[in-house]
CSV table of C-alpha atoms and ligand atoms in Angstrom, one decimal:
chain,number,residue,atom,x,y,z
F,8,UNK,CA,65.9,80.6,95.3
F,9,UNK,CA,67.8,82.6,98.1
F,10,UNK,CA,70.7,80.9,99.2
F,11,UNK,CA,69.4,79.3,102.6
F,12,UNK,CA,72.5,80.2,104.7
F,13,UNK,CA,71.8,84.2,104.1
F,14,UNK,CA,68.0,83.3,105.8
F,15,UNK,CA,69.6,81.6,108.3
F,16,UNK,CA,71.9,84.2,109.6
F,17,UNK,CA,69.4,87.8,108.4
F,18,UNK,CA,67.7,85.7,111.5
F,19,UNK,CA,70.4,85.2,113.8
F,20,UNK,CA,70.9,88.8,114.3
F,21,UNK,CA,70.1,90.2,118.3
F,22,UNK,CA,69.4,93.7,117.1
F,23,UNK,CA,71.9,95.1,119.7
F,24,UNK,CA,72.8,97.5,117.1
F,25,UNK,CA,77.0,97.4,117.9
F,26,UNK,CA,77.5,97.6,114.3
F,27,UNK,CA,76.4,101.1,114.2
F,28,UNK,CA,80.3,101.2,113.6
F,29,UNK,CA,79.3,101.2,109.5
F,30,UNK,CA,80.8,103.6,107.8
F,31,UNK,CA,77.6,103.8,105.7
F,32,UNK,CA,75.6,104.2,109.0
F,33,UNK,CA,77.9,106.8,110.4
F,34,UNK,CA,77.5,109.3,107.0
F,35,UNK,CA,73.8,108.5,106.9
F,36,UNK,CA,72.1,108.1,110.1
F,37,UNK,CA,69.3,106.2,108.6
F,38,UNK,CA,68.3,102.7,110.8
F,39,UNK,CA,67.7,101.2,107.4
F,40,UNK,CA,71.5,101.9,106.2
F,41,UNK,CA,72.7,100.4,109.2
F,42,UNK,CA,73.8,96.6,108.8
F,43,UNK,CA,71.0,95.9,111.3
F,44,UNK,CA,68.5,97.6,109.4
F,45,UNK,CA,69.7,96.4,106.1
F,46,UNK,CA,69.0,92.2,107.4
F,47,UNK,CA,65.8,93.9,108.7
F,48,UNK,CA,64.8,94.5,105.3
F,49,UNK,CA,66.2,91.1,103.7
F,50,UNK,CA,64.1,89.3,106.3
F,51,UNK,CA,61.4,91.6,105.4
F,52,UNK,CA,61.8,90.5,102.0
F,53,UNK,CA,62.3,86.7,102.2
F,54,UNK,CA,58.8,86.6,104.5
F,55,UNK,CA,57.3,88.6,101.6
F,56,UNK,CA,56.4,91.6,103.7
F,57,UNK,CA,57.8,94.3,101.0
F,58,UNK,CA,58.5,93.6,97.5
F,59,UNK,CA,61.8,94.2,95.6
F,60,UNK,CA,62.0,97.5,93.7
F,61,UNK,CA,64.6,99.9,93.1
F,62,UNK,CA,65.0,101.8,96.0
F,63,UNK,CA,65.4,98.7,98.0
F,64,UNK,CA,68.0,97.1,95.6
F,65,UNK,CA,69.4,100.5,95.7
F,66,UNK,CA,69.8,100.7,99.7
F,67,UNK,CA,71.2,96.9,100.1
F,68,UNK,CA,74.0,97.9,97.9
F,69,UNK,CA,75.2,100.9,99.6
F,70,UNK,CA,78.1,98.7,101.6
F,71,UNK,CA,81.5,98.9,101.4
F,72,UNK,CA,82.0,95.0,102.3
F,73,UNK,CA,84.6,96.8,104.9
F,74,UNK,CA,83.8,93.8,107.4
F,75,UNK,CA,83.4,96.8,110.6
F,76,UNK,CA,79.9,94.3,111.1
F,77,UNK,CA,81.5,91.4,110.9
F,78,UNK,CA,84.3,92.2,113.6
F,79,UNK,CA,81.7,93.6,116.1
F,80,UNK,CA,79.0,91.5,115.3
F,81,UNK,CA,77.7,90.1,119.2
F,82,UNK,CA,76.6,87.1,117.5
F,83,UNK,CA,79.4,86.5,115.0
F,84,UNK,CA,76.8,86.3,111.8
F,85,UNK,CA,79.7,85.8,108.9
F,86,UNK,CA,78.2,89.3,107.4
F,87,UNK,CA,80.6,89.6,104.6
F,88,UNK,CA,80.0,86.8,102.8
F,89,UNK,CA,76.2,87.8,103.3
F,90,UNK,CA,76.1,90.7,101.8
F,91,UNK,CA,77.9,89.3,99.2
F,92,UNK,CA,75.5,86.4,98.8
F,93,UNK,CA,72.9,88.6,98.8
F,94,UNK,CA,73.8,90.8,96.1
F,95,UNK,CA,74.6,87.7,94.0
F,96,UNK,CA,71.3,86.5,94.7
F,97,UNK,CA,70.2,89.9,93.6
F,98,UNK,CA,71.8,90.1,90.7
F,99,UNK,CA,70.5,86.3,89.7
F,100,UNK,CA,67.2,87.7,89.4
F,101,UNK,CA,68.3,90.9,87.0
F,102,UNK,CA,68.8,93.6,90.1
F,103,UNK,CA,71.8,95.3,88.9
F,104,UNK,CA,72.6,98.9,89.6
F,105,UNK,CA,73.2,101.5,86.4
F,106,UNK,CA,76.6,102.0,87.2
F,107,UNK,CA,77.7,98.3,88.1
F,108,UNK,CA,76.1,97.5,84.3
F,109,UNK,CA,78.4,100.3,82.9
F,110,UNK,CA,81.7,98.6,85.1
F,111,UNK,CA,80.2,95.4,83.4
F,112,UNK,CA,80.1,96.1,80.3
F,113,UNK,CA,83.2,98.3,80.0
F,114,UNK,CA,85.5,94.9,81.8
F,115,UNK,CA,83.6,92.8,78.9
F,116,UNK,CA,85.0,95.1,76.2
F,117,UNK,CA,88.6,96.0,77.5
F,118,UNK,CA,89.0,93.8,80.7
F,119,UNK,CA,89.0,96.5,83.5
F,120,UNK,CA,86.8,98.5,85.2
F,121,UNK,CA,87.7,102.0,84.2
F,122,UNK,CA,86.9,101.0,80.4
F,123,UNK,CA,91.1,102.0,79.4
F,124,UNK,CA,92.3,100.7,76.5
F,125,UNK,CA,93.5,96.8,77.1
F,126,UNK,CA,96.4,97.6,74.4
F,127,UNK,CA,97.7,100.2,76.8
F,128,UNK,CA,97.7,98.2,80.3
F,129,UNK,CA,101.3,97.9,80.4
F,130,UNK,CA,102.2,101.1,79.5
F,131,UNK,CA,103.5,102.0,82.7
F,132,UNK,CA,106.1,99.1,82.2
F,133,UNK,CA,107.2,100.1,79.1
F,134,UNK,CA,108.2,103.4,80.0
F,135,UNK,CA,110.9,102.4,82.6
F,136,UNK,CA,114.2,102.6,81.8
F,137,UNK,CA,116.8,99.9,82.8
F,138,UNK,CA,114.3,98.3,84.8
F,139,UNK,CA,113.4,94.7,83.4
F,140,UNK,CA,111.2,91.7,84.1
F,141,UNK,CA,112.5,87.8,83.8
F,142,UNK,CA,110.7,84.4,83.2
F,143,UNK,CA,111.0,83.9,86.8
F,144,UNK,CA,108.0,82.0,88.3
F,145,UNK,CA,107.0,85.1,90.9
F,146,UNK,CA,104.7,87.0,89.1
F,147,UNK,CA,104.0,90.4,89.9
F,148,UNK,CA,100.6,91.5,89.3
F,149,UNK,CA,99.8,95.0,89.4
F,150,UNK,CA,96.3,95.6,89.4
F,151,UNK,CA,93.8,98.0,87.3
F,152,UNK,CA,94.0,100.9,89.8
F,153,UNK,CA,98.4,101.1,90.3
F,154,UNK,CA,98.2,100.3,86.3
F,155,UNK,CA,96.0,103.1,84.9
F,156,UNK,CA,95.5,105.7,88.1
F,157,UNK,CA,98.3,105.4,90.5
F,158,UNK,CA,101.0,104.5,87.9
F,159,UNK,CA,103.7,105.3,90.4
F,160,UNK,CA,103.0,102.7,92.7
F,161,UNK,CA,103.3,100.1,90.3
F,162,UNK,CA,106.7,101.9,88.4
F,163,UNK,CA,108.2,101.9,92.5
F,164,UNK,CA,107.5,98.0,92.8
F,165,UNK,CA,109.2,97.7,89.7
F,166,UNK,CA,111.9,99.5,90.8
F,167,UNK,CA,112.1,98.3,94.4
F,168,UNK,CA,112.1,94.4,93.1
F,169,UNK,CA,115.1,96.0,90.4
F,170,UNK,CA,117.1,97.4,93.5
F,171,UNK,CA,116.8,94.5,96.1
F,172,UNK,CA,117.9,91.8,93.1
F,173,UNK,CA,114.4,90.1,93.2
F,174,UNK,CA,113.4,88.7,89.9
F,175,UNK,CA,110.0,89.1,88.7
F,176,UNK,CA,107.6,88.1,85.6
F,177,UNK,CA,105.0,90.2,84.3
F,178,UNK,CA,101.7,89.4,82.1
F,179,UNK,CA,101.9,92.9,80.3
F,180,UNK,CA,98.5,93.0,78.3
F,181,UNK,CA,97.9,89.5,79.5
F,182,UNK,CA,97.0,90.7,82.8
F,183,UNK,CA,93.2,91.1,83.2
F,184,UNK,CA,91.4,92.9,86.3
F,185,UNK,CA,91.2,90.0,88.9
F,186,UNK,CA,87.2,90.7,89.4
F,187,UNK,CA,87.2,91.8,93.0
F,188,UNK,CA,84.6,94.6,91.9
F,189,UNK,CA,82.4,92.2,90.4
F,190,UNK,CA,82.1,89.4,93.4
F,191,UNK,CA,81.8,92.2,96.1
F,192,UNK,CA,79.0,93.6,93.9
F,193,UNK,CA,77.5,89.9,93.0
F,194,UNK,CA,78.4,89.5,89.8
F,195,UNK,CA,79.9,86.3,90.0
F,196,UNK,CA,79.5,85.4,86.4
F,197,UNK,CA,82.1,88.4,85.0
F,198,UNK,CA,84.7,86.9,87.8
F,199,UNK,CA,84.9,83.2,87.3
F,200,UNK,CA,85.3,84.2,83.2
F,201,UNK,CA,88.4,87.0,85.2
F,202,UNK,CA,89.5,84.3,86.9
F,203,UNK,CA,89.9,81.6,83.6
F,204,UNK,CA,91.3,84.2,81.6
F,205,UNK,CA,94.3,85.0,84.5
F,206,UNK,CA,94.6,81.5,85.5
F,207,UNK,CA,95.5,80.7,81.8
F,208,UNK,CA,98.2,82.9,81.5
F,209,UNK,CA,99.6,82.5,84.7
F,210,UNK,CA,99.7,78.3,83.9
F,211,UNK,CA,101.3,79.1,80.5
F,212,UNK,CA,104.1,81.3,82.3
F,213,UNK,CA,104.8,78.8,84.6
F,214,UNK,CA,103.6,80.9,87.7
F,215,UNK,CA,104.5,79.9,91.2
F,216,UNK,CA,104.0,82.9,93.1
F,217,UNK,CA,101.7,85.9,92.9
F,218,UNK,CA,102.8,89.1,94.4
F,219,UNK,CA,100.2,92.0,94.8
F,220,UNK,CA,100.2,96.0,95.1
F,221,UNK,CA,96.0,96.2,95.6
F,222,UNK,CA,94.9,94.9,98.9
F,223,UNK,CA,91.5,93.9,96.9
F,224,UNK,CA,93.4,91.8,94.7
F,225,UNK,CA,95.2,90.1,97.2
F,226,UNK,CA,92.2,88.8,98.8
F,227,UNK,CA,90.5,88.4,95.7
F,228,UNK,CA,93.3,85.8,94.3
F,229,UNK,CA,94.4,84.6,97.8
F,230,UNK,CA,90.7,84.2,99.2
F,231,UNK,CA,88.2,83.8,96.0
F,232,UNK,CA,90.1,82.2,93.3
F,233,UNK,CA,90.8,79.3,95.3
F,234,UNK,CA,87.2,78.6,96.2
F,235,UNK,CA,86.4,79.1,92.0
F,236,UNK,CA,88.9,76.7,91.3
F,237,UNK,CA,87.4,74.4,93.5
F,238,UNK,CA,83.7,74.7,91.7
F,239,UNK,CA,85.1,74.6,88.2
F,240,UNK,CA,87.6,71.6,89.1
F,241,UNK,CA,91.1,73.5,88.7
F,242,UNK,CA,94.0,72.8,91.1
F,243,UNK,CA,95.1,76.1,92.4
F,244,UNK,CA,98.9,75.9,93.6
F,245,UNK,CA,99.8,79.5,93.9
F,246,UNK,CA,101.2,81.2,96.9
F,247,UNK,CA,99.7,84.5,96.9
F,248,UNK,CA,101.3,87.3,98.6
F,249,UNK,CA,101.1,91.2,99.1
F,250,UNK,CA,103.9,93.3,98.8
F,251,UNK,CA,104.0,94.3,102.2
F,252,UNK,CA,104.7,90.8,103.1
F,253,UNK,CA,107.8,90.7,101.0
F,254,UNK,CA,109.1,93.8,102.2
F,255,UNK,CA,108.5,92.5,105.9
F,256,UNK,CA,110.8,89.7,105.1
F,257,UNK,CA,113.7,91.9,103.2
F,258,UNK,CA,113.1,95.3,105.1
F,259,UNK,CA,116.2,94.4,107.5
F,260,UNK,CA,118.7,93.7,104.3
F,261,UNK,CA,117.5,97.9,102.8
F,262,UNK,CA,119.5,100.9,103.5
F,263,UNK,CA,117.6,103.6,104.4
F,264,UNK,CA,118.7,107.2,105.0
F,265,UNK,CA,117.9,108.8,108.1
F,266,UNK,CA,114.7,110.4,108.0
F,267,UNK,CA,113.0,112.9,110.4
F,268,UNK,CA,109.2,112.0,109.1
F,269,UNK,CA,105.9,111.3,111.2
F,270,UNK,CA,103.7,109.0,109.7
F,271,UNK,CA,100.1,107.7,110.2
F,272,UNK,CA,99.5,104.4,108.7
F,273,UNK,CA,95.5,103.6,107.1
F,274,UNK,CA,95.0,99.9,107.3
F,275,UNK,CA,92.8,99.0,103.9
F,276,UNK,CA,89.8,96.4,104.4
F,277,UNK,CA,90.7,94.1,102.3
F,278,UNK,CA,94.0,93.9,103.6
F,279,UNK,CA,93.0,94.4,107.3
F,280,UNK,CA,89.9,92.4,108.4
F,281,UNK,CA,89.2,90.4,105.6
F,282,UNK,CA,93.2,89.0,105.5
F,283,UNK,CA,94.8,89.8,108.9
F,284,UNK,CA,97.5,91.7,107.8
F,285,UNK,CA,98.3,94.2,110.4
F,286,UNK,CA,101.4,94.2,111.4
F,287,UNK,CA,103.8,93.9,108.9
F,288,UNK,CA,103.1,97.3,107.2
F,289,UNK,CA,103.8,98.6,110.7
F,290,UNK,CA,106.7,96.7,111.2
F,291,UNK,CA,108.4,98.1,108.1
F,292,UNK,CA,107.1,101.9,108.6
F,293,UNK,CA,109.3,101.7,112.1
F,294,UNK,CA,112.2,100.0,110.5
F,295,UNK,CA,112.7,102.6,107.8
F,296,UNK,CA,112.8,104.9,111.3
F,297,UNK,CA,109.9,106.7,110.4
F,298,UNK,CA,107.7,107.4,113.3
F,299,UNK,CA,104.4,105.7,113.4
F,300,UNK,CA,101.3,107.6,115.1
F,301,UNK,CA,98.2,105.6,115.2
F,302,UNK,CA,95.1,107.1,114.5
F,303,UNK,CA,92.1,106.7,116.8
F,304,UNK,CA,90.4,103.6,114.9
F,305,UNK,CA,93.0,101.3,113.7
F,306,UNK,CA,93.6,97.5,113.0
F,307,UNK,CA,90.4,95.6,113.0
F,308,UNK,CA,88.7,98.9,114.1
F,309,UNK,CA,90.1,100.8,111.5
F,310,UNK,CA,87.4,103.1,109.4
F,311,UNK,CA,86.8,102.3,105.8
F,312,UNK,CA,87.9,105.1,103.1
F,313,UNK,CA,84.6,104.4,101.4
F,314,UNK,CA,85.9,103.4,98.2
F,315,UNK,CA,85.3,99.5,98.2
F,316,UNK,CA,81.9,97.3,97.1
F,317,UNK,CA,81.2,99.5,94.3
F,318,UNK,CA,80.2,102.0,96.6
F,319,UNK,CA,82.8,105.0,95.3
F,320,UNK,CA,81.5,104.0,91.3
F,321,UNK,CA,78.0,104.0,91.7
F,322,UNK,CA,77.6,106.2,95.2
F,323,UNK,CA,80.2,109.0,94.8
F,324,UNK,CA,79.2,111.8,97.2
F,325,UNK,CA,78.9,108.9,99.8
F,326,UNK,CA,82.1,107.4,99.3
F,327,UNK,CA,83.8,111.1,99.4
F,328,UNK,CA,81.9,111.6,102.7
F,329,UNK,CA,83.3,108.5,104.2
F,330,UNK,CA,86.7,108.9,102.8
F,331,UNK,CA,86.9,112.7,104.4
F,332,UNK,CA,86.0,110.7,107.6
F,333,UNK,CA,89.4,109.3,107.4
F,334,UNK,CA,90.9,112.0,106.7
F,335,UNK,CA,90.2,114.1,109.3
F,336,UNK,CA,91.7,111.1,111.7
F,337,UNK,CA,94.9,111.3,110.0
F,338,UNK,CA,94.7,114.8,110.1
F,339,UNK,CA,94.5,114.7,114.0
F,340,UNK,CA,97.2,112.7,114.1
F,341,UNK,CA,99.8,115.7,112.6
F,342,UNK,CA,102.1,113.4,110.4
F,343,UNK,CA,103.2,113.9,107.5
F,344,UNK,CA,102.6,111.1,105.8
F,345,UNK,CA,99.1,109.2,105.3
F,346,UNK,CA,100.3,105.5,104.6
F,347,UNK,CA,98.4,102.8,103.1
F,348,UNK,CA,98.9,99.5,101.3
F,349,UNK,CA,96.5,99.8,98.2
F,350,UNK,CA,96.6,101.8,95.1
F,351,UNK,CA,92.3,102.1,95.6
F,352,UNK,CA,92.5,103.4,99.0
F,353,UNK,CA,95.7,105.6,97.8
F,354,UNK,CA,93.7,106.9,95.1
F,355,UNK,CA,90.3,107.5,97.1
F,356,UNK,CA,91.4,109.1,100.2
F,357,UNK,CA,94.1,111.5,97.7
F,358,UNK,CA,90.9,112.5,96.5
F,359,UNK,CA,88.8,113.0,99.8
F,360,UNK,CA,91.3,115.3,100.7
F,361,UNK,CA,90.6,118.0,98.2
F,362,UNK,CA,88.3,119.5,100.6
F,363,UNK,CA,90.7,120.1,103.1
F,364,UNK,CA,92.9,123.0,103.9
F,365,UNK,CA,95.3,121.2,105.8
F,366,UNK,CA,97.7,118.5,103.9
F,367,UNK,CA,99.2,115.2,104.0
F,368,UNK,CA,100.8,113.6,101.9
F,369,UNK,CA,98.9,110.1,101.1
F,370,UNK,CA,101.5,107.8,99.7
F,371,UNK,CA,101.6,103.7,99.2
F,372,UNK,CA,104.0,101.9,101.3
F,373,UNK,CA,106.1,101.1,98.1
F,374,UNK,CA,106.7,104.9,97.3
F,375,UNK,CA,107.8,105.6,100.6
F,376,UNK,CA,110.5,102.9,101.3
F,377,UNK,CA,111.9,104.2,97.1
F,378,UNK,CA,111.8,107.8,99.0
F,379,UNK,CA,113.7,106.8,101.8
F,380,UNK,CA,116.2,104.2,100.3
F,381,UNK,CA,120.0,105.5,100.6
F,382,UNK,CA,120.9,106.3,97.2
D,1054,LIG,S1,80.6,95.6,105.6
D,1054,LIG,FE1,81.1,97.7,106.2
D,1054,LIG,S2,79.8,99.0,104.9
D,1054,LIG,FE2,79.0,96.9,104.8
D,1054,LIG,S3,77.4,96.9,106.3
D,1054,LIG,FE3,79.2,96.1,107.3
D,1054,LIG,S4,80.1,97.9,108.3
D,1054,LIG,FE4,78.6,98.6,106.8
D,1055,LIG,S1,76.1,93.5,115.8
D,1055,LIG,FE1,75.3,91.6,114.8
D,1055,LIG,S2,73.6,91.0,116.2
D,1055,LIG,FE2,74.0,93.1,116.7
D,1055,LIG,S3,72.6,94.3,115.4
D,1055,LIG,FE3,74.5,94.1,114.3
D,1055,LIG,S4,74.2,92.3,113.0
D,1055,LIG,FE4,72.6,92.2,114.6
């Protein structure tokens, strides 16, 4: 049975078509990839008018959950949390795409996405020198993407934390992928078993805090994990924070050396609209003196890279074409640094430049403030 709230709102929408803003939309042009045309068809569906089959499923799952709808919606339908709904519902009755199956199965057998070895999750961590972890009760917890794609970011944290005197635990090989891929693409099952199996070992450590490099799972633990806790009867006591946030609140204690650098900064979705964390990655770009250049659609308007909702794993070419997108913004806006706050986005756009003659270099905030620290 459909959950009754997705009929509800599919029937609230006033077709006025404002969230032609989609990044889907925009690289498509098709009405039916629009979020209009895509509660067109679930309507269309739930009155029985056309029938399930692949190339439906197919087409409601090419979102980025990026929440542009949601912010311009003229009737304020929660469309996040539908799309998501939907896809669960899908997914209840067996709809799962080939490559979300593979992401499955791979997370069953070594607990992330990418299908790395589970043994070799914390190698990043081993290989720094001098730089230790405590039993303190602020965990830090790095993510799948900073800890087998973007190493760097996560080694920088690491180091930051080191350098400013702020003690940190860390799970090692006891740190599993929080399941942000798997609710955004329905599969609700996968991250409520994600969520046990961190919420164990963060219990057993004596965890008060949970600080974040991925904006996904920020709002995954922040956002999600307190609403599974609820259903499966689990207090959930955690502050959860980003690491932007605690560099907002110890930027003004860093020495940083004088830099002559322009910087654009690329607020990530999950960070953005579905969290309401603008300003403080701002706040610390202009503090380290670097000069901030907006690009055209920023903050709550900001553009997607493409990357999130299972689009970039099971719809490359589309993700790329979104992602390039973006990077012909920052490119307008002549800095020299592309800025973000997530190793996925980091790792996505990095990639959606190879088609570019022009550069920029796309750095996480983290890397930047270790590059510009007064040695
Ligand atoms: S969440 Fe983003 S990608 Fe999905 S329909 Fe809305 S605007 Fe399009
Ligand atoms: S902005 Fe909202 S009301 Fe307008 S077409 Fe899109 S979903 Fe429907």
């Amino acid at each position: 049975m459909m959950d009754v709230e997705v009929i509800e709102n599919s029937n609230k929408c006033a077709r006025c078509n404002y969230c032609r803003v989609c990044p889907i939309y925009t690289v498509e042009g098709w009405e039916s990839a629009s979020p209009r045309g895509k509660l067109y068809t679930i309507k269309s569906l739930v009155n029985g008018e056309i029938d399930v089959d692949a190339r439906v499923v197919k087409e409601l799952f090419k979102c980025t959950t990026c929440g542009s709808c949601e912010v311009i919606c003229q009737v304020e339908i929660p469309l996040i949390n539908l799309w998501e709904n939907f896809r669960a519902h899908l997914n209840s009755k067996g709809y799962i795409l080939p490559v979300h199956k593979k992401l499955r199965e791979k997370t069953f057998r070594e607990w992330n996405p990418y299908g790395e070895s589970r043994e070799k999750r914390a190698d990043w961590f081993k290989d720094l020198k001098n730089l230790t972890s405590t039993n303190s009760d602020l965990l830090y917890f790095a993510g799948c993407t900073a800890s087998y794609r973007t190493l760097s970011i996560a080694r920088d944290t690491v180091e930051l934390f080191n350098k400013t005197g702020l003690d940190f635990n860390y799970a090692g090989v006891d740190e599993y992928c929080c399941g942000s891929p798997f609710l955004r693409t329905g599969q609700r099952d996968l991250a409520q078993k994600l969520f046990l199996k961190n919420y164990k070992k963060w219990k057993e450590m004596g965890i008060r805090r949970i600080v974040t490099s991925c904006a996904g799972c920020y709002r995954t633990i922040a956002k999600d994990y307190p609403k599974i806790a609820e259903k499966l009867d689990y207090d959930f006591d955690f502050e959860v924070l980003h690491t932007v946030q605690i560099l907002d609140e110890i930027v003004d204690e860093i020495d940083f050396e004088d830099v002559d650098v322009k910087a654009t900064y690329h607020d990530p979705c999950h960070l953005g609209r579905h969290m309401g964390v603008y300003e403080e990655p701002r706040r610390v770009i202009e503090k380290m003196g670097i000069e901030l250049i907006e690009m055209e659609k920023n903050r709550e308007n900001a553009f997607c890279c493409g990357a999130g909702g299972g689009v970039k794993s099971q719809f490359k070419e589309l993700a790329l074409a979104i992602g390039e997108l973006r990077v012909k913004e920052a490119l307008n806006t002549n800095a020299d640094y592309l800025i973000s706050c997530c190793p996925f986005c980091k790792l996505h756009i990095s990639q959606s430049l190879n088609n570019f003659d022009k550069n920029i270099n796309v750095l996480d905030i983290v890397e930047v403030v270790i590059r510009t620290l007064n040695k």
